[in-house]
C-alpha atoms as one frame of an Amber mdcrd trajectory, in Angstrom:
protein
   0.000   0.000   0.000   1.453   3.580  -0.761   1.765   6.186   1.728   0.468
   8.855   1.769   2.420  11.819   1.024   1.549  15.582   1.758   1.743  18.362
  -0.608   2.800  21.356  -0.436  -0.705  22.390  -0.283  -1.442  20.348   2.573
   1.336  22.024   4.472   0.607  25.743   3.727  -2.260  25.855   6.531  -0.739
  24.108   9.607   2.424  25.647   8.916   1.000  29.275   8.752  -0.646  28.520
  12.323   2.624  26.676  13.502   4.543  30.350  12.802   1.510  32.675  14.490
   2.265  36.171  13.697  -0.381  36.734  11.660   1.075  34.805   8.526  -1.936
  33.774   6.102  -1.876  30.806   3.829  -1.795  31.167   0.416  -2.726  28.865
  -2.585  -0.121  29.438  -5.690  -2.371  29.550  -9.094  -1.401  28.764 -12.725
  -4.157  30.446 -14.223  -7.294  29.393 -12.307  -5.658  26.157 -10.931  -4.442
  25.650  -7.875  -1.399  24.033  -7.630   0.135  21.192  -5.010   3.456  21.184
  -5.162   3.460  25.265  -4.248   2.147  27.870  -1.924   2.281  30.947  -0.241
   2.945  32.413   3.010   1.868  36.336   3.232   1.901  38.578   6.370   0.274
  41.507   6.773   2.925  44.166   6.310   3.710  42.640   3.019   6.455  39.904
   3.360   5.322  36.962   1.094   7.621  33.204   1.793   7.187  31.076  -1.370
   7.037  27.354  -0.377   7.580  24.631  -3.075   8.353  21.008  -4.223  11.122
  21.253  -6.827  11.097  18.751  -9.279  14.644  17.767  -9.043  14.093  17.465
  -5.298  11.224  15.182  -4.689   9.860  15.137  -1.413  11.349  18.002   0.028
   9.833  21.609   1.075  12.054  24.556   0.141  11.119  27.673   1.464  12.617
  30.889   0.261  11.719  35.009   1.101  10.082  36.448  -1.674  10.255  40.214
  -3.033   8.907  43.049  -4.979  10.335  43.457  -8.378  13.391  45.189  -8.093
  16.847  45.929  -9.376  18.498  45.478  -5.670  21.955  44.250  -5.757  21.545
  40.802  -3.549  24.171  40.157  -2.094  25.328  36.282  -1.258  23.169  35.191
   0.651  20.178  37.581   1.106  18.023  34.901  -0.873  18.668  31.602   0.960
  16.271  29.324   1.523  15.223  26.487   3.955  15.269  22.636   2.729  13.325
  20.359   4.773  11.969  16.893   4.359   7.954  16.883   3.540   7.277  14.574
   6.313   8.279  16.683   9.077   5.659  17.750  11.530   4.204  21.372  10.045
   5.340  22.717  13.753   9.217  21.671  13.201   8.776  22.936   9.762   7.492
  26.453  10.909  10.462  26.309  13.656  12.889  26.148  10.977  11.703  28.801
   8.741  11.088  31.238  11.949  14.392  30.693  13.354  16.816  30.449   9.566
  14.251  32.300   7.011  11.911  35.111   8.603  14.382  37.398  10.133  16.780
  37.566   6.966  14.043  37.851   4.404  12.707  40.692   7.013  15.572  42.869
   7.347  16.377  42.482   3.091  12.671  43.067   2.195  13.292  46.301   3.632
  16.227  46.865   2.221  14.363  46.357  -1.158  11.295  48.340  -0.330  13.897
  51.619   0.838  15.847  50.555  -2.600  12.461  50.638  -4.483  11.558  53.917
  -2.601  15.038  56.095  -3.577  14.227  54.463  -7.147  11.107  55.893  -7.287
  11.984  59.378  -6.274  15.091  59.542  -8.586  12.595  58.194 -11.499  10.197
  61.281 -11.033  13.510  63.767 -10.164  14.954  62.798 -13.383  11.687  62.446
 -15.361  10.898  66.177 -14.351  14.188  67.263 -15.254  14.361  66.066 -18.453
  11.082  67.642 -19.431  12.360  70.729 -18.338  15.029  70.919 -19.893  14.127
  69.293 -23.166  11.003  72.253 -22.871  13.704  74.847 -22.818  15.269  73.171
 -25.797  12.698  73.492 -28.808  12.856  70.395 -31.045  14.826  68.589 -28.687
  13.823  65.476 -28.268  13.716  63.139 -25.191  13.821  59.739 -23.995  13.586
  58.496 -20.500  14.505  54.997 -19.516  14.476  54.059 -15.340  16.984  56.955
 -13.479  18.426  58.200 -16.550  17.202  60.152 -19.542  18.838  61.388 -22.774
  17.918  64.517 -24.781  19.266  65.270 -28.158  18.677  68.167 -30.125  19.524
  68.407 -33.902  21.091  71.564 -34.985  21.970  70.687 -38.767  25.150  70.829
 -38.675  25.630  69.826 -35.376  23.992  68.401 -32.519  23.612  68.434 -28.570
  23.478  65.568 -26.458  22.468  65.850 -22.666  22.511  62.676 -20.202  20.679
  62.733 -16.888  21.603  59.622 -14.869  21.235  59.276 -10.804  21.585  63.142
 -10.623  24.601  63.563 -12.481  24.333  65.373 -15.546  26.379  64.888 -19.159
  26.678  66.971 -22.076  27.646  66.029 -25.378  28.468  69.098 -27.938  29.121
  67.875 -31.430  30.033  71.002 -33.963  27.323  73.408 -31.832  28.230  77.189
 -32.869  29.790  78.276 -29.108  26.747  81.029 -28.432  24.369  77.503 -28.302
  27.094  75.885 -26.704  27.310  78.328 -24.192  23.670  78.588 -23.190  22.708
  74.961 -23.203  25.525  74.677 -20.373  24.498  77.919 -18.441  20.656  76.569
 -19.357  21.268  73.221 -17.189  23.596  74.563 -14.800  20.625  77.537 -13.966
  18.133  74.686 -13.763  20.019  72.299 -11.397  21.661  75.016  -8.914  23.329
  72.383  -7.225  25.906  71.413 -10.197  29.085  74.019 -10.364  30.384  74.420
 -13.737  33.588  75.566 -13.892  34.221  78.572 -15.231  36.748  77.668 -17.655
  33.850  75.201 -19.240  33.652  76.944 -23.036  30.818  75.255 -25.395  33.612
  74.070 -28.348  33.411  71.454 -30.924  33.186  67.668 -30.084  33.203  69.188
 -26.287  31.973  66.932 -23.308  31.161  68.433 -19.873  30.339  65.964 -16.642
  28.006  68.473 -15.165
């Protein structure tokens, strides 16, 4: 006769009373389906522990802390996870990811939501900034992408090239006659008061100023 054998389904509920704190159970979908060899763990303030079955590990539970979408740096070992045999009691198995998951995954999760936060803000500083510029700049055209954004402007002959990326500024002067030269750098450095160009900064041809 075969044993039975838990899923990973099974487990989700008993283990999210096992570790108290408010930690819900959670059924992982593909589409509409539930499925039994994963689940979820989610707590109020927004941690979420993924708990699976991997199929090059059968009958073992690996749990692991899971995270916004992000472009955090991990660093070794900010992502471990716990490996435990299926047939443990649900309590042991909450023990385990109490004591060698949840406080990790607690203190990186708000790493990532502080990381996600500065992200933000410097995605809105340098989204403003470019349309302010680029609106001082007619025909210039701009394109944002994350923290940075480029604006080029077409001067036939000639062209200007300006780089915003995590606050720093860049300009690019290809053949630009030195009166536009000179007032696209004294445009940007009058718009962002906090960058010093120096005053030996002259708009020449093929220049390139790190504002």
């Amino acid at each position: 006769m075969t044993q039975w054998s838990p899923t990973v389904a099974d487990l989700v509920h008993p283990i999210a009373l096992a570790l108290g704190e408010d930690w819900r159970p959670q059924q992982a979908l593909h589409g509409v389906q539930e499925l039994a060899h994963a689940a979820n763990l989610t707590h109020p303030d927004g941690r979420q522990l993924h708990l699976s079955e991997r199929y090059d590990d059968p009958g073992h539970l690996h749990a692991r802390g899971a995270f916004p979408a992000t472009d955090y740096p991990f660093r070794t070992g900010e992502r471990d996870s716990v490996r435990v045999a299926k047939g443990e009691d649900p309590a042991r198995i909450a023990a385990l990811i109490s004591e060698r998951l949840i406080p990790a995954h607690r203190t990186v999760h708000q790493r990532v939501k502080d990381h996600n936060r500065e992200q933000a803000a410097m995605r809105r500083q340098t989204e403003d900034a470019a349309r302010e510029i680029a609106a001082r700049l007619p025909g210039a055209r701009t394109r944002i992408d994350g923290t940075s954004a480029y604006i080029h402007l077409n001067l036939e002959p000639g062209e200007v090239r300006i780089g915003l990326e995590s606050g720093a500024v860049n300009i690019v002067l290809q053949d630009a006659p030195l009166i536009i030269a000179e007032a696209v750098v004294f445009a940007v450095s009058r718009f962002l008061p906090h960058i010093q160009t120096p005053e030996d900064e002259r708009g020449q041809n093929a220049d390139e100023f790190d504002l």
